[in-house]
Short mmCIF file of C-alpha atoms in Angstrom, two decimals:
data_model
loop_
_atom_site.label_atom_id
_atom_site.label_comp_id
_atom_site.label_asym_id
_atom_site.label_seq_id
_atom_site.Cartn_x
_atom_site.Cartn_y
_atom_site.Cartn_z
CA MET A 1 30.82 -84.81 47.73
CA THR A 2 31.71 -80.87 47.65
CA GLU A 3 35.47 -79.86 47.34
CA ASN A 4 35.42 -78.86 50.93
CA TYR A 5 34.28 -82.05 52.18
CA LYS A 6 36.94 -83.73 50.00
CA GLN A 7 39.52 -81.32 51.35
CA LYS A 8 38.56 -81.70 55.02
CA LEU A 9 38.69 -85.75 54.44
CA ALA A 10 42.12 -85.36 53.34
CA GLN A 11 43.22 -83.34 56.30
CA GLY A 12 41.81 -85.75 58.59
CA ARG A 13 43.50 -88.83 56.87
CA GLU A 14 46.73 -86.73 57.20
CA TYR A 15 46.14 -85.90 60.77
CA GLU A 16 45.12 -89.96 61.49
CA GLU A 17 48.93 -90.74 60.11
CA PHE A 18 50.44 -88.13 62.30
CA VAL A 19 48.41 -89.40 65.36
CA CYS A 20 49.30 -92.79 64.72
CA LYS A 21 53.04 -91.97 64.74
CA GLN A 22 53.05 -90.14 67.72
CA LEU A 23 51.35 -92.96 69.80
CA LYS A 24 53.81 -95.20 68.60
CA LYS A 25 56.67 -92.90 69.38
CA LYS A 26 55.47 -91.47 72.68
CA MET A 27 53.03 -94.35 73.99
CA CYS A 28 54.56 -97.67 71.98
CA LEU A 29 51.04 -97.94 70.74
CA SER A 30 50.11 -99.18 67.09
CA ILE A 31 46.72 -98.34 65.85
CA ASN A 32 45.68 -99.90 62.49
CA VAL A 33 43.52 -97.28 60.75
CA PHE A 34 40.99 -98.64 58.25
CA SER A 35 41.81 -97.09 54.73
CA ASN A 36 38.50 -97.97 52.94
CA LYS A 37 34.81 -96.87 53.65
CA LYS A 38 33.26 -100.52 53.78
CA GLU A 39 35.40 -101.31 57.01
CA GLN A 40 34.89 -97.74 58.00
CA TYR A 41 31.35 -97.88 57.76
CA ASN A 42 30.85 -101.61 59.19
CA ILE A 43 33.48 -101.63 61.90
CA GLY A 44 34.74 -98.44 62.65
CA GLU A 45 37.52 -96.01 62.11
CA SER A 46 40.33 -98.41 63.85
CA LYS A 47 40.58 -101.98 64.53
CA GLN A 48 41.16 -101.16 68.50
CA GLY A 49 38.37 -98.80 68.62
CA PHE A 50 40.03 -95.49 68.31
CA GLU A 51 38.30 -92.29 66.65
CA ILE A 52 40.93 -89.88 65.66
CA LYS A 53 39.59 -86.42 64.82
CA LEU A 54 41.51 -83.06 63.55
CA ASP A 55 40.28 -79.85 65.28
CA ASN A 56 42.15 -77.20 63.18
CA LYS A 57 40.47 -74.44 65.46
CA PHE A 58 41.07 -75.58 68.75
CA GLN A 59 44.51 -73.12 69.30
CA LYS A 60 42.40 -70.23 68.40
CA THR A 61 39.12 -70.75 69.87
CA LYS A 62 40.19 -72.74 72.82
CA ASN A 63 37.19 -75.01 72.49
CA ILE A 64 37.20 -78.78 71.29
CA TYR A 65 34.49 -79.43 68.44
CA ILE A 66 32.50 -82.84 69.50
CA GLU A 67 30.63 -83.87 66.39
CA ILE A 68 27.39 -85.64 66.74
CA SER A 69 25.94 -85.76 63.32
CA GLU A 70 26.90 -84.61 59.59
CA LYS A 71 25.83 -84.39 56.03
CA SER A 72 28.33 -84.80 53.17
CA ASN A 73 26.77 -82.25 51.28
CA PRO A 74 25.08 -78.95 52.43
CA ASN A 75 22.00 -80.13 49.81
CA ASN A 76 21.45 -83.29 51.47
CA ARG A 77 17.75 -83.06 53.61
CA SER A 78 18.89 -84.36 56.61
CA TYR A 79 21.83 -85.07 59.09
CA VAL A 80 23.05 -88.43 60.14
CA ASP A 81 24.64 -89.49 63.32
CA SER A 82 28.25 -89.36 63.35
CA GLY A 83 31.08 -88.87 65.74
CA ILE A 84 30.08 -90.08 69.36
CA TYR A 85 26.70 -91.25 68.36
CA ARG A 86 27.80 -93.23 65.20
CA ASP A 87 27.07 -97.08 65.94
CA ASP A 88 30.53 -98.71 65.53
CA ASN A 89 33.04 -100.10 67.69
CA SER A 90 34.80 -97.01 68.85
CA TRP A 91 35.16 -96.34 72.44
CA ILE A 92 37.90 -93.76 72.75
CA VAL A 93 38.07 -90.31 71.09
CA LEU A 94 41.40 -88.68 70.20
CA ILE A 95 41.14 -85.30 69.32
CA GLY A 96 43.26 -82.19 69.04
CA ASN A 97 45.61 -80.64 66.53
CA TYR A 98 49.37 -80.89 65.77
CA GLU A 99 50.56 -79.44 69.28
CA VAL A 100 48.08 -81.44 71.54
CA ILE A 101 46.02 -84.57 71.30
CA TYR A 102 43.40 -85.30 73.88
CA PHE A 103 41.95 -88.91 74.49
CA PHE A 104 38.25 -89.05 76.04
CA GLY A 105 35.98 -91.94 76.45
CA LYS A 106 33.37 -91.64 73.78
CA ASN A 107 30.45 -92.52 76.72
CA ASP A 108 31.58 -89.97 78.61
CA LEU A 109 31.51 -87.51 75.64
CA LYS A 110 27.83 -88.47 75.23
CA LEU A 111 27.52 -87.88 78.98
CA MET A 112 28.63 -84.36 78.88
CA HIS A 113 26.59 -83.53 75.70
CA GLU A 114 23.47 -85.11 77.34
CA SER A 115 24.25 -82.74 80.22
CA LYS A 116 22.99 -79.80 78.03
CA LYS A 117 25.91 -77.85 79.69
CA TYR A 118 28.15 -77.09 76.36
CA ARG A 119 27.13 -74.75 73.83
CA GLU A 120 25.88 -76.62 70.53
CA VAL A 121 27.04 -75.18 67.40
CA GLN A 122 25.62 -75.95 63.67
CA THR A 123 27.58 -75.72 60.16
CA SER A 124 25.48 -76.68 56.69
CA THR A 125 27.20 -80.08 57.16
CA SER A 126 27.94 -80.92 60.72
CA LYS A 127 26.29 -80.34 64.26
CA GLY A 128 28.24 -80.93 67.39
CA PHE A 129 29.20 -78.89 70.99
CA LEU A 130 31.96 -77.39 72.22
CA ILE A 131 34.00 -78.21 75.27
CA PRO A 132 36.35 -75.63 76.74
CA GLU A 133 40.14 -76.19 77.06
CA LYS A 134 39.55 -75.95 81.06
CA ASP A 135 37.02 -78.63 80.78
CA CYS A 136 39.15 -80.70 78.18
CA GLU A 137 41.82 -80.76 80.93
CA LYS A 138 39.56 -81.65 83.79
CA TYR A 139 37.62 -84.78 81.78
CA LYS A 140 40.40 -85.86 79.58
CA LEU A 141 41.73 -89.44 80.15
CA LYS A 142 45.34 -88.70 78.73
CA LYS A 143 46.84 -85.73 76.93
CA ILE A 144 49.86 -86.06 74.62
CA THR A 145 51.57 -82.36 74.02
CA ILE A 146 53.62 -82.65 70.82
#
């Protein structure tokens, strides 16, 4: 596991805590995020089926990045399904930053990806597609503004 991966993992966990506090404060909704890898791999990110993702670049790019596959190390040969294509209990994706949180249905995001309407991007450790802010507003199930 690279240092960059560890750093992003720590940022993601911190964001999960932030989102859980916002959901409790603004919607009286409690989410139980699994903290150990065994439950996250065997069940999903949370008991309730919520997947929480931080997009640090949204404010700058005005695009939400939706991950479809990843690898923990750039030297790994192949990517594995992740994000919306990971086989787990997730049915809703909460994605955003410390200013806005968008709620999307996981199946809706799959349909958006399969439509081939959105630009696909790839890094050395992740593959995904970009949803412009105007489409986030159009296809969101809910939005929390902080």
